[in-house]
Each structure stands twice: as C-alpha cells, then as structure tokens.
C-alpha atoms as a PDB file:
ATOM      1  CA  UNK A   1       0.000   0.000   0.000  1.00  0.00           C
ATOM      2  CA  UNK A   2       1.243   3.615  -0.278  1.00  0.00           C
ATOM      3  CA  UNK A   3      -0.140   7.117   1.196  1.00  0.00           C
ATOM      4  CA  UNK A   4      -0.888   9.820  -1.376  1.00  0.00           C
ATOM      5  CA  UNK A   5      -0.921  13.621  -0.777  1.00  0.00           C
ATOM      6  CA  UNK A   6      -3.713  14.992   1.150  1.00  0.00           C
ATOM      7  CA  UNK A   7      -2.259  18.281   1.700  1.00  0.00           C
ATOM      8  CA  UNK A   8       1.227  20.549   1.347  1.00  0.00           C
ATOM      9  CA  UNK A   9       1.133  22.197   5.114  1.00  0.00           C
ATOM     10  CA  UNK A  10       5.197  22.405   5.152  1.00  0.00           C
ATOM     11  CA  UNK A  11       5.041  21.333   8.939  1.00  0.00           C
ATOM     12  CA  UNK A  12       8.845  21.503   9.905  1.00  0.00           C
ATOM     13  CA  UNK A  13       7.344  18.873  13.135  1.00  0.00           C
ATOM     14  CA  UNK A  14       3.915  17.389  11.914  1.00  0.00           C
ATOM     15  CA  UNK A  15       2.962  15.610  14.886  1.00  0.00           C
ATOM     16  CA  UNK A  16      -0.064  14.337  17.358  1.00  0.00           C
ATOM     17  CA  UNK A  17      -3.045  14.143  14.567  1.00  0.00           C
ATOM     18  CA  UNK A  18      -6.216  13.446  16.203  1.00  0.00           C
ATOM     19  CA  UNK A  19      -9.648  12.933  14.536  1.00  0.00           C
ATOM     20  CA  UNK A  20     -12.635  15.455  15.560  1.00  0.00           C
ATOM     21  CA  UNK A  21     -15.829  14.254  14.205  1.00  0.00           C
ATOM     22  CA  UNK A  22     -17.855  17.567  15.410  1.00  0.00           C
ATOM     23  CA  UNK A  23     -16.116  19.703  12.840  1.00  0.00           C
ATOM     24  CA  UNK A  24     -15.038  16.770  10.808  1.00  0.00           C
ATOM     25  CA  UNK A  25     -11.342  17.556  10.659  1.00  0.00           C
ATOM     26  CA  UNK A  26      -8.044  16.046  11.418  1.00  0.00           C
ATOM     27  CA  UNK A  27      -6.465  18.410  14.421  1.00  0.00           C
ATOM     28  CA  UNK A  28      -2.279  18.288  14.502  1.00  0.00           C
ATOM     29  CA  UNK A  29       0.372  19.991  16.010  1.00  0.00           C
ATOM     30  CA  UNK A  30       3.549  21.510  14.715  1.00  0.00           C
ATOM     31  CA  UNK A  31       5.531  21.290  17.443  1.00  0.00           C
ATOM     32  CA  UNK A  32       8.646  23.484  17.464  1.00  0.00           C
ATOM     33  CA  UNK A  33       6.081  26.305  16.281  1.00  0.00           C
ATOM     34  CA  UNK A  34       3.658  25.376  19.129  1.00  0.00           C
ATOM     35  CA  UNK A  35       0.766  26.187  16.150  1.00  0.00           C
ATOM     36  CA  UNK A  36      -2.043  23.957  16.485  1.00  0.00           C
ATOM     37  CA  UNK A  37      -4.130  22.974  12.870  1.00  0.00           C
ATOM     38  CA  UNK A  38      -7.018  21.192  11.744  1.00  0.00           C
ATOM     39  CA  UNK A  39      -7.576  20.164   8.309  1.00  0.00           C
ATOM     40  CA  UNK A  40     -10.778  18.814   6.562  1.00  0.00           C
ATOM     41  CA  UNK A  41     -10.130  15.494   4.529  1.00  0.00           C
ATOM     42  CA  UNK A  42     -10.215  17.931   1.378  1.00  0.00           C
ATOM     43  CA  UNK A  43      -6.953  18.991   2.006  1.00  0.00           C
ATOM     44  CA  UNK A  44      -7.906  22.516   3.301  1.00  0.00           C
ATOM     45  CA  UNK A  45      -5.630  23.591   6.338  1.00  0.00           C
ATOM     46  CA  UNK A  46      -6.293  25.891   8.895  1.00  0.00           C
ATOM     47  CA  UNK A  47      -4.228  27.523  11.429  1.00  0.00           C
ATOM     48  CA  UNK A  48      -6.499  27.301  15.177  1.00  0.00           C
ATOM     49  CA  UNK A  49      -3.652  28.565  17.777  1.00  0.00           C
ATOM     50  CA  UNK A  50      -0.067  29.500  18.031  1.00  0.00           C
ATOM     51  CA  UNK A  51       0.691  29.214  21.507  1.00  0.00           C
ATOM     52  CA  UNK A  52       4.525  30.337  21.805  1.00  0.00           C
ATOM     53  CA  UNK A  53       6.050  27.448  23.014  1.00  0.00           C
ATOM     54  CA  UNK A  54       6.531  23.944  21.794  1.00  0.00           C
ATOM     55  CA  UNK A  55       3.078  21.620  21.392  1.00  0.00           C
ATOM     56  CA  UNK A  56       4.009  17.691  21.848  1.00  0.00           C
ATOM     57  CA  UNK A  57       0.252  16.886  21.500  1.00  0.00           C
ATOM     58  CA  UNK A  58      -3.193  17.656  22.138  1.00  0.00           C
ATOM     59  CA  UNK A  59      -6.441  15.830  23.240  1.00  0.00           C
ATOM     60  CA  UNK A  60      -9.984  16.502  23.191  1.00  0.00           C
ATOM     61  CA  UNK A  61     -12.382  17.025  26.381  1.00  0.00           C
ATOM     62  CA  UNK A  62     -15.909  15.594  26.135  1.00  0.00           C
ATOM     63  CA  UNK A  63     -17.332  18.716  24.614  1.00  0.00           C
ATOM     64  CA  UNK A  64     -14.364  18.513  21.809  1.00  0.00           C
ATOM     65  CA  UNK A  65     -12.088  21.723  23.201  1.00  0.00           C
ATOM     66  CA  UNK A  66      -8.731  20.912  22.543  1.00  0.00           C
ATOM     67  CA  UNK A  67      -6.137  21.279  25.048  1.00  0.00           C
ATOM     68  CA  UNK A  68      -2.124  20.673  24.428  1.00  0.00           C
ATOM     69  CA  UNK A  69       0.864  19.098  25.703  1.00  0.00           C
ATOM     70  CA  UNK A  70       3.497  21.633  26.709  1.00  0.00           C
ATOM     71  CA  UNK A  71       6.451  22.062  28.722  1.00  0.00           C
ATOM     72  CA  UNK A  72       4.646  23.573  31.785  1.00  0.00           C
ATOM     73  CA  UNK A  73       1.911  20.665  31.214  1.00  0.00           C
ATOM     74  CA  UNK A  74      -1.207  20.714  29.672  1.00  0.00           C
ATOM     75  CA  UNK A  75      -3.379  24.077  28.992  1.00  0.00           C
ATOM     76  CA  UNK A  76      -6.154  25.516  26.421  1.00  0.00           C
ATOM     77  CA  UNK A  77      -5.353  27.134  23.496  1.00  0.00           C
ATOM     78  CA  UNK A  78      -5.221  30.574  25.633  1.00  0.00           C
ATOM     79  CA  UNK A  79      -2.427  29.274  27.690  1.00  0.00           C
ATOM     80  CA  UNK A  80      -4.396  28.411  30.534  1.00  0.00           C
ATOM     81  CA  UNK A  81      -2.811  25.758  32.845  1.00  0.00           C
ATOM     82  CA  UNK A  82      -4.950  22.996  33.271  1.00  0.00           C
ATOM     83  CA  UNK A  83      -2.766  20.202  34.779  1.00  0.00           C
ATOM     84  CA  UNK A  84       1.047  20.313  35.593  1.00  0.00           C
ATOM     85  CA  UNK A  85       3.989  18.048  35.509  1.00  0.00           C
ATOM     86  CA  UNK A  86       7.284  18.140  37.718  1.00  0.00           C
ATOM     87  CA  UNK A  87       9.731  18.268  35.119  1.00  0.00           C
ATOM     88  CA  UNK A  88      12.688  16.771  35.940  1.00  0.00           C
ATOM     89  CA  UNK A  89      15.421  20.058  34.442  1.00  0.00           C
ATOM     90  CA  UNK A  90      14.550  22.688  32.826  1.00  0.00           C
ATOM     91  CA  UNK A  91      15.527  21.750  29.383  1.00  0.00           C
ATOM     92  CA  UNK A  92      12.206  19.563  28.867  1.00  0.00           C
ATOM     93  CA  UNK A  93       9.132  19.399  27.075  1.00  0.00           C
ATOM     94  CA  UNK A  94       5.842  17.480  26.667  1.00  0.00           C
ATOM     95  CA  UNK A  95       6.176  14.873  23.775  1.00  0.00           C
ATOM     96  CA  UNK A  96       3.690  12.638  22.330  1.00  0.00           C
ATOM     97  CA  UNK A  97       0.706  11.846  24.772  1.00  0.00           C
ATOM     98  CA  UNK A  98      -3.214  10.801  24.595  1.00  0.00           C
ATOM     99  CA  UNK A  99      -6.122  10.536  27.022  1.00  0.00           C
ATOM    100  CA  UNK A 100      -6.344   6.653  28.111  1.00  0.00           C
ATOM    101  CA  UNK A 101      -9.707   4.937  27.904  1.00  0.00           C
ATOM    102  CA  UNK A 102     -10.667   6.049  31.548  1.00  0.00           C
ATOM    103  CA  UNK A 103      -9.816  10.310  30.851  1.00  0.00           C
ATOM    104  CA  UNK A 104      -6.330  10.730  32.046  1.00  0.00           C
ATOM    105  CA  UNK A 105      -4.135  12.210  30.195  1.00  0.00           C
ATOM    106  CA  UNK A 106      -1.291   9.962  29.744  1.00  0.00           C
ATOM    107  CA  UNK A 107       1.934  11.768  27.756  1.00  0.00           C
ATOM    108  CA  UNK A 108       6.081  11.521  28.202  1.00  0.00           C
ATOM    109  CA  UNK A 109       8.567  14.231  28.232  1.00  0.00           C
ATOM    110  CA  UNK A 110      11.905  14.699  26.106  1.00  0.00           C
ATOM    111  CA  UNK A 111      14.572  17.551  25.888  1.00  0.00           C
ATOM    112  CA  UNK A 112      14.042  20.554  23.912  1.00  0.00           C
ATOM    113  CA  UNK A 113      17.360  20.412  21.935  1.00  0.00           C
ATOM    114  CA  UNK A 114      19.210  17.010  21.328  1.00  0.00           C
ATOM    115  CA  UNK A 115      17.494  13.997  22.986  1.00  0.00           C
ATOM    116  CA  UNK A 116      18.991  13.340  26.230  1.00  0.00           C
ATOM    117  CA  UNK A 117      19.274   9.785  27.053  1.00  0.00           C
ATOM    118  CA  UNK A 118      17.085   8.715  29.904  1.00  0.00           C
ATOM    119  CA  UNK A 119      16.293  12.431  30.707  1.00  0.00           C
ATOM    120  CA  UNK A 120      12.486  12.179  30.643  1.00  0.00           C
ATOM    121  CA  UNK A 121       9.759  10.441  32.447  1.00  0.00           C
ATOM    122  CA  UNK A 122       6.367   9.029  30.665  1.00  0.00           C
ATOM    123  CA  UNK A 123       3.362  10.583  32.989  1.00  0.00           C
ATOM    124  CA  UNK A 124      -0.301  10.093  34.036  1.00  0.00           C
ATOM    125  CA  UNK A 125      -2.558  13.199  34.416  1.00  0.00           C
ATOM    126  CA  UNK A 126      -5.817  14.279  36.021  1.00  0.00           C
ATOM    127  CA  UNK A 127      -8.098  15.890  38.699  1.00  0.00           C
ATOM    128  CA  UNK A 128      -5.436  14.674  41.144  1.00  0.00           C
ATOM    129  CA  UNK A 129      -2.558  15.597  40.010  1.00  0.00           C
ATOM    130  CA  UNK A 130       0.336  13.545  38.404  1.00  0.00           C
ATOM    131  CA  UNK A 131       1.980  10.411  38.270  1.00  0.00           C
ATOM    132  CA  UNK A 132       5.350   9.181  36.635  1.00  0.00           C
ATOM    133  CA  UNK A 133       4.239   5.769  35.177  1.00  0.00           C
ATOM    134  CA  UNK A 134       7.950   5.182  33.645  1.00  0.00           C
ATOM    135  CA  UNK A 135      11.508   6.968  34.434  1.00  0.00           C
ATOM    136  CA  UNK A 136      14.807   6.979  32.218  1.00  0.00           C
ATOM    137  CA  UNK A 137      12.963   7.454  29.112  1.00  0.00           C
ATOM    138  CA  UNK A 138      14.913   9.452  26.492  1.00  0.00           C
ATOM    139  CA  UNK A 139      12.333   9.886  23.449  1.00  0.00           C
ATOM    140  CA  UNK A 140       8.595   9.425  24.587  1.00  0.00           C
ATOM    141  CA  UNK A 141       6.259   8.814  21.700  1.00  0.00           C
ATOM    142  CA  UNK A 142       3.378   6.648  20.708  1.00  0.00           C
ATOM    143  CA  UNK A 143       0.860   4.930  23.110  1.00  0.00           C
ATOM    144  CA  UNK A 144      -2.448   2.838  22.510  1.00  0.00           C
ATOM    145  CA  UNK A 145      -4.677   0.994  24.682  1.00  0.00           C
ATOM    146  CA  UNK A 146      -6.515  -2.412  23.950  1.00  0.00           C
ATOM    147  CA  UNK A 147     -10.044  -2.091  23.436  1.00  0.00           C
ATOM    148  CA  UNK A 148     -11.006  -2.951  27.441  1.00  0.00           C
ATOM    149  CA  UNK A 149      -8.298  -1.349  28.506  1.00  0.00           C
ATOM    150  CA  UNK A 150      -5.932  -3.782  30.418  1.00  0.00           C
ATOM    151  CA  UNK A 151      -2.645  -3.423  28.058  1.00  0.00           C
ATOM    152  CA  UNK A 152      -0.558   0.157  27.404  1.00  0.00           C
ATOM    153  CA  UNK A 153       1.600   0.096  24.208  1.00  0.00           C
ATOM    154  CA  UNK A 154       4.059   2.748  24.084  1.00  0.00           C
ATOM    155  CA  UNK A 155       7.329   3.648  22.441  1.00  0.00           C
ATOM    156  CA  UNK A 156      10.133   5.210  23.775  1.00  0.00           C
ATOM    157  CA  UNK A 157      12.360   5.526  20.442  1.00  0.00           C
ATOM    158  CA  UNK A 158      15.693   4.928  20.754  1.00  0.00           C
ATOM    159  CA  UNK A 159      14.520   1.383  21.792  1.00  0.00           C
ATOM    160  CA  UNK A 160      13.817   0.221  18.879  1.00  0.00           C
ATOM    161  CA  UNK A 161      10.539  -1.082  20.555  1.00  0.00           C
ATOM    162  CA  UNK A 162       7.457  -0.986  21.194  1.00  0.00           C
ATOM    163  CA  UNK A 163       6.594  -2.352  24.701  1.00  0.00           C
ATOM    164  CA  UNK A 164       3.324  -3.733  26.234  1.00  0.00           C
ATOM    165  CA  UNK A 165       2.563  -2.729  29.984  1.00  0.00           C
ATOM    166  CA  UNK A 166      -1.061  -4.462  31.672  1.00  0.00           C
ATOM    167  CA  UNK A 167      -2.959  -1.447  32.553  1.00  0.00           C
ATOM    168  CA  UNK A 168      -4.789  -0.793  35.642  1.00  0.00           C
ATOM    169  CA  UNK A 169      -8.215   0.849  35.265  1.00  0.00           C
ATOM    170  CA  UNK A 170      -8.603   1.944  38.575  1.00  0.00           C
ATOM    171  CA  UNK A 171      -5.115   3.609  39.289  1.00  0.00           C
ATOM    172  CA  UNK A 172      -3.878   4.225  36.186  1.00  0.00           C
ATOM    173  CA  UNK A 173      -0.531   2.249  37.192  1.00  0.00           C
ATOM    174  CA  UNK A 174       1.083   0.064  34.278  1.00  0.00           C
ATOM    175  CA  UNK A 175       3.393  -2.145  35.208  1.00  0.00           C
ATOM    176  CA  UNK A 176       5.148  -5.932  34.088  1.00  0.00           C
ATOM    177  CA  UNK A 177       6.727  -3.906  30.844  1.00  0.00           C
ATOM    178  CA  UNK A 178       7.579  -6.485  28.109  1.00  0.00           C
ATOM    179  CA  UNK A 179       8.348  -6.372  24.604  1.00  0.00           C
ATOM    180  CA  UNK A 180       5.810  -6.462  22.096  1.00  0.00           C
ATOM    181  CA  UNK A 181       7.833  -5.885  19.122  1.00  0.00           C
ATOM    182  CA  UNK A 182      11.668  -4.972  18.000  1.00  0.00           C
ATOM    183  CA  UNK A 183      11.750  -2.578  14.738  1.00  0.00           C
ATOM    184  CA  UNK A 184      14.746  -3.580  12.685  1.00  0.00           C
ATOM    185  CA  UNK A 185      16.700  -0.706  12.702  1.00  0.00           C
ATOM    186  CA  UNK A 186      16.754  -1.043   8.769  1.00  0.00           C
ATOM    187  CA  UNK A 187      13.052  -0.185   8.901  1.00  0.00           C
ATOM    188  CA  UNK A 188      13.407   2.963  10.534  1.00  0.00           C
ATOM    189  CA  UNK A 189      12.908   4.264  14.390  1.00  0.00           C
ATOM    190  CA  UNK A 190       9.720   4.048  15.474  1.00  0.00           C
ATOM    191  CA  UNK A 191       7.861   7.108  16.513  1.00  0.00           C
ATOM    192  CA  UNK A 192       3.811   7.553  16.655  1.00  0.00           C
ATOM    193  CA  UNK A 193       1.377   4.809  16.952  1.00  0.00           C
ATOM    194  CA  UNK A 194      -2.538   4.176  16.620  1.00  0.00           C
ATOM    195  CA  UNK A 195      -4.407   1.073  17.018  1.00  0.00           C
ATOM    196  CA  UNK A 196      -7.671  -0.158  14.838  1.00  0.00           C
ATOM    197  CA  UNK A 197     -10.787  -2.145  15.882  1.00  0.00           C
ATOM    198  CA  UNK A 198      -9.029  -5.345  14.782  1.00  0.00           C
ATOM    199  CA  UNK A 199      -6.304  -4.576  17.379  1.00  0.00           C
ATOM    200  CA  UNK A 200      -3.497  -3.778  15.030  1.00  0.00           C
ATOM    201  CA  UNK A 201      -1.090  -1.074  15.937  1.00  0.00           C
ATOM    202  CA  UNK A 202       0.159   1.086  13.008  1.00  0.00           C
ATOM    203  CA  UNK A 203       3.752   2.687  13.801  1.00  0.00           C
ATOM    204  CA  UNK A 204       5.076   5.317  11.865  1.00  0.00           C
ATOM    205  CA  UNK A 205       8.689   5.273  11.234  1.00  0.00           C
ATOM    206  CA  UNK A 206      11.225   7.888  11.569  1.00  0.00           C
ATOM    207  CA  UNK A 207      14.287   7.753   8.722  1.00  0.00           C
ATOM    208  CA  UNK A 208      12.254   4.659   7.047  1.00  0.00           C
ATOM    209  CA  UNK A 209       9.381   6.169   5.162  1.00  0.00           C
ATOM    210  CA  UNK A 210       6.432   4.426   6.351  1.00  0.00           C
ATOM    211  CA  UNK A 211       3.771   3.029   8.117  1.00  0.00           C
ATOM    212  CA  UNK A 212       3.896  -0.324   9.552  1.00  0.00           C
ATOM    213  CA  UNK A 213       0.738  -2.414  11.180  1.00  0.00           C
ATOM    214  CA  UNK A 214       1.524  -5.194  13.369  1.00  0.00           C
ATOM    215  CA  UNK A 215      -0.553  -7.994  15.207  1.00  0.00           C
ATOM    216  CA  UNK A 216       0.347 -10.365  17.959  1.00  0.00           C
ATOM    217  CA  UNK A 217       4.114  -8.927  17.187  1.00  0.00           C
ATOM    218  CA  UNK A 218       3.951  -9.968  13.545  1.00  0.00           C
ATOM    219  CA  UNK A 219       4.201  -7.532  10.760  1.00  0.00           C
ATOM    220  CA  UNK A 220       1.039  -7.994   8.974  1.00  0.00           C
ATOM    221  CA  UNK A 221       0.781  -4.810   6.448  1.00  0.00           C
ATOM    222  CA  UNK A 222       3.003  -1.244   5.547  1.00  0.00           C
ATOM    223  CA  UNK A 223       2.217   1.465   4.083  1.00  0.00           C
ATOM    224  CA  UNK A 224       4.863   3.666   2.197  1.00  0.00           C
ATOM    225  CA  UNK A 225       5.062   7.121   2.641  1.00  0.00           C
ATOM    226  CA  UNK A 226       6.592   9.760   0.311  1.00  0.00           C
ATOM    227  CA  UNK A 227       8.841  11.124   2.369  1.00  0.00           C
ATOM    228  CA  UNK A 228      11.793   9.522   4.793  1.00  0.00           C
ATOM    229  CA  UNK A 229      10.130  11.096   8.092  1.00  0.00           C
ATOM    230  CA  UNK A 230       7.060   9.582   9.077  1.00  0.00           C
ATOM    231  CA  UNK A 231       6.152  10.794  12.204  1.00  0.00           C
ATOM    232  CA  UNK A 232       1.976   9.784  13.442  1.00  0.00           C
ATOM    233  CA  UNK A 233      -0.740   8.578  11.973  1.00  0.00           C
ATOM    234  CA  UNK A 234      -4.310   8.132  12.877  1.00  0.00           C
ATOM    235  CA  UNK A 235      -7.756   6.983  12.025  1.00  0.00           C
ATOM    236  CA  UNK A 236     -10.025   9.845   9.948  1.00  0.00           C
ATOM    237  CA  UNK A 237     -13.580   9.760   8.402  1.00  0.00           C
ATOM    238  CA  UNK A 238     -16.923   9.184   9.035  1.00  0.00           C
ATOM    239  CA  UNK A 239     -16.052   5.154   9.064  1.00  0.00           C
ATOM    240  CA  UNK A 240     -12.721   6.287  10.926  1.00  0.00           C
ATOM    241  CA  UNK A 241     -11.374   4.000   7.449  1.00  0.00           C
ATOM    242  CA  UNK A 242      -8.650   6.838   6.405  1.00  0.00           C
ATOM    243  CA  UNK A 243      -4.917   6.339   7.699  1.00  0.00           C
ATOM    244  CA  UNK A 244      -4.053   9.694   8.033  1.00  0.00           C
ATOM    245  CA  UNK A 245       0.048  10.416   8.565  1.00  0.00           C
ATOM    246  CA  UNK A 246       1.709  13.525   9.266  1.00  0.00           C
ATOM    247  CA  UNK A 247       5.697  13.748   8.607  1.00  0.00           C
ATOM    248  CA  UNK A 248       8.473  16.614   9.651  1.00  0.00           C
ATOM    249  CA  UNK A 249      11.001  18.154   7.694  1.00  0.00           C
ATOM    250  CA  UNK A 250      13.020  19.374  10.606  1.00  0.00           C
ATOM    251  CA  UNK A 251      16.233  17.032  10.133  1.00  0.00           C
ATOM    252  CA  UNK A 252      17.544  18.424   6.792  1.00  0.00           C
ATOM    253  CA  UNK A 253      19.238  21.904   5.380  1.00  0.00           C
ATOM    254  CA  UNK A 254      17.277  21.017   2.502  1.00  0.00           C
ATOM    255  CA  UNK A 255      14.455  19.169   3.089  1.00  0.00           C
ATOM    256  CA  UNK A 256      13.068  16.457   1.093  1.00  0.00           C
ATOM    257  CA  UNK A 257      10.179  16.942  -1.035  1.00  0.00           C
ATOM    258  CA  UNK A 258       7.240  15.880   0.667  1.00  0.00           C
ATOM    259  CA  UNK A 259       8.778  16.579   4.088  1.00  0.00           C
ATOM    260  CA  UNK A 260       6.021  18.295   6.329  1.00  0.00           C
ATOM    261  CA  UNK A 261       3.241  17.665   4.414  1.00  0.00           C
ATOM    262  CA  UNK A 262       0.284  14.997   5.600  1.00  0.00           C
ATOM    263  CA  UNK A 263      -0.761  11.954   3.428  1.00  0.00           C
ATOM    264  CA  UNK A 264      -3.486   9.584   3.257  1.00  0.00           C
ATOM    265  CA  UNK A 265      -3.991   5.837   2.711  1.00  0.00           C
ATOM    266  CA  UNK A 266      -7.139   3.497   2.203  1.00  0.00           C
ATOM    267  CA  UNK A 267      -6.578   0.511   4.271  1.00  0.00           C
ATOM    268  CA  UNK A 268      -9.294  -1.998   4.214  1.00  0.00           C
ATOM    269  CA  UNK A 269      -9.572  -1.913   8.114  1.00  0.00           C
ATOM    270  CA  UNK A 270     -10.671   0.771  10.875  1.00  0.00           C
ATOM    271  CA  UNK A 271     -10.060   2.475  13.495  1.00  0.00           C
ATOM    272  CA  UNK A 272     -11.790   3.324  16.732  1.00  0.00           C
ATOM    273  CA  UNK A 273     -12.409   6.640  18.182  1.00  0.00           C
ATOM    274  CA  UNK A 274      -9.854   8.273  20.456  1.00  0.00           C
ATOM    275  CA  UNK A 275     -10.562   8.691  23.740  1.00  0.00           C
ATOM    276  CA  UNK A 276     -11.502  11.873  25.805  1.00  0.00           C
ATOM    277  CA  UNK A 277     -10.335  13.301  28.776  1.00  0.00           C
ATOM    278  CA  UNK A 278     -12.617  13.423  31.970  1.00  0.00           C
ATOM    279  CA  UNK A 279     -14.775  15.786  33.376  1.00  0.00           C
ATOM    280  CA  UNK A 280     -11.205  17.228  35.545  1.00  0.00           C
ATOM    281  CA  UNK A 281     -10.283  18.850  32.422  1.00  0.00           C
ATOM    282  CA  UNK A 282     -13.192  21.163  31.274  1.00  0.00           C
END
C-alpha cells in the first residue's frame, strides 16, 4: 500500500493528529512552532492557535475543546494551565501523549534540543494531580490501549521497541513492561502509533518512510510514505477508514520533497475513536 498527498502544510514537526468528528477535521500539532491545525479530509488547512512554546500533542475534552501538551503541562489554546507536571530540568518538554480509555491524560517528556538519554519520564494526568508511570525514558512517543483497557503500548524511540505494559483501570498504574515488538533498525525508528478495531497497531517510522501495522508482534501490512520522516498517523472519516500520517522536515538543510506535508492511505480496516479526557479537564 502507499499514502498519497492529502495536503502541502510544510510542517517543519507534523505531529499528534487526532480525529474530531464535530467539525469533521483532522487536528495536529507543529511542534517546534507550538501552532495547532485542523484540516478537513479535502486537504484545506487551517491555522487554530499559536501558543509560543513547543506543542508535543493535544487531546480533546468531552465537549471537543482541545487542550495541548506543553512544557509547563497541559493548557487551552489561551495558555491556561490545566494540569502540571514536575519536570525533571529545565531543558524539557511534553512529547507525544493521549487521554487513556478512563480520561487521564497519559503523555512523556523529552529535551528541547538534542534527545537526552534517559532524561524524561512518561506521565499520568488528572483531577489529582500527576503520576510518573515510567523513568529513564529518552524519546517518549506513541501509546495505545486495547479495546477494554488492560494493556498500554508505548514507544520510547531509541529502543527500537514498542513495549506492552497491563494497565490498571482503577489507578492508572502500568506495570510488568515487556516487549511487544523490536523494529529492525533497517526499517526505521519508530515514533507515533494508533491502534484499529481489529487490534493492530500502526507505527510510523522515523528515517524509514512508512507506516507499519503489526498484530500479535507480527508484521502484517506497511504502508509507504513519500517522504523519509514519518512521524503519526491516525484513524479519519466518518467510518474512521482513512490512515491519516503527518511527517516533519526538521532534520535536513534542505528538506526532502514531501517533508512536512500529511498523506493519506485506504486501508481496508478501521479504526476506533480516540478517547476523551474526563470531566477534571473542562
């Protein structure tokens, strides 16, 4: 399979794109710019925020407001704190993060500059404040839950991995961390991740230029991309059936064609909605 063009945004960090069915557009983040986009499945873009500081992700409350991942935690689009982290130095940021099936918002940190190995923590947020889930985690990136909610799989990049954690419901804890599945480093480094209703996770892979599904730790499908750095995807449409991928441009003087732009792929299989933060947050 292979991703076509669904529209030229020039992201220099495409990132975190998240499905809205109210408005019927794809939300996403550029992250160094901290601007915050949606985009109908038409191709037209549209700028929603710029919040001055960098945007790892965003997630939707029950009443679809977005709020964002960003180095002080996550806030509205007016800058308006809504839950904080401890960060561990200065230097950090909010990566990739999503709300878990039960409303917390569940996201890692990273360093601002070069990654910093083991610098950042992955973190659990809500009404009660915040919990570090995992510690000595250098590049925080994609997570997905199981459909009942027992098993976290997340990605801390420079693994090569992506792990499996069972998932308490209750606390929020995850804990007995295994490996799901290695990424041949040939195949690129793995970076976001969605899962569909079948229970497949799609990983998007930095340096290797697409999309790859697996199942029960097999590789079952990929989809190429365009463009060497593939960076999320997720599940779009009214039947949630569109792959939807964003990429960056950020690692070259002169970047690739395609770089920064977001693609699209029919994939015979779909998705399921993403979850929304609790009450706590509105």
């Amino acid at each position: 399979m292979r991703a076509s063009i669904l529209s030229r945004v020039g992201a220099e960090l495409g990132e975190g794109p998240l499905w809205r069915s109210e408005t019927a557009e794809v939300l996403w983040v550029d992250v160094l710019r901290g601007e915050v986009h949606a985009l109908d499945l038409g191709g037209n873009d549209r700028l929603v925020a710029t919040l001055g500081e960098p945007v790892g992700a965003i997630a939707l409350d029950n009443d679809g407001r977005v709020l964002a991942a960003t180095p002080r935690g996550l806030t509205d689009l007016d800058g308006r704190l809504v839950a904080s982290i401890p960060l561990e130095a200065e230097d950090l940021r909010m990566n990739d993060g999503k709300p878990d099936p039960f409303g917390r918002f569940v996201g890692g940190t990273m360093t601002l500059d070069q990654p910093r190995e083991g610098a950042g923590s992955l973190w659990s947020l809500d009404g009660s404040g915040s919990t570090r889930l995992v510690s000595g985690v250098t590049i925080s990136n994609g997570l997905a839950w199981n459909a009942i909610g027992t098993e976290l799989y997340w990605i801390d990049t420079p693994t090569g991995r992506v792990d499996v954690f069972d998932y308490d419901a209750a606390t929020g804890s995850a804990v007995n961390r295994r490996t799901f599945v290695e990424i041949p480093a040939d195949a690129g480094s793995p970076d976001g991740m969605c899962i569909d209703s079948e229970g497949g996770l799609w990983v998007a892979l930095w340096g290797g230029g697409a999309v790859r599904r697996y199942e029960a730790g097999e590789l079952t499908a990929i989809v190429d991309v365009p463009t060497p750095l593939v960076t999320c995807p997720t599940f779009a449409g009214d039947r949630l059936d569109m792959l939807v991928v964003t990429t960056a441009s950020v690692d070259f003087e002169a970047p690739p064609r395609g770089g920064g732009d977001i693609y699209a792929a029919e994939i015979g299989v779909s998705g399921t909605e993403p979850h929304r933060l609790g009450e706590w947050a509105t």
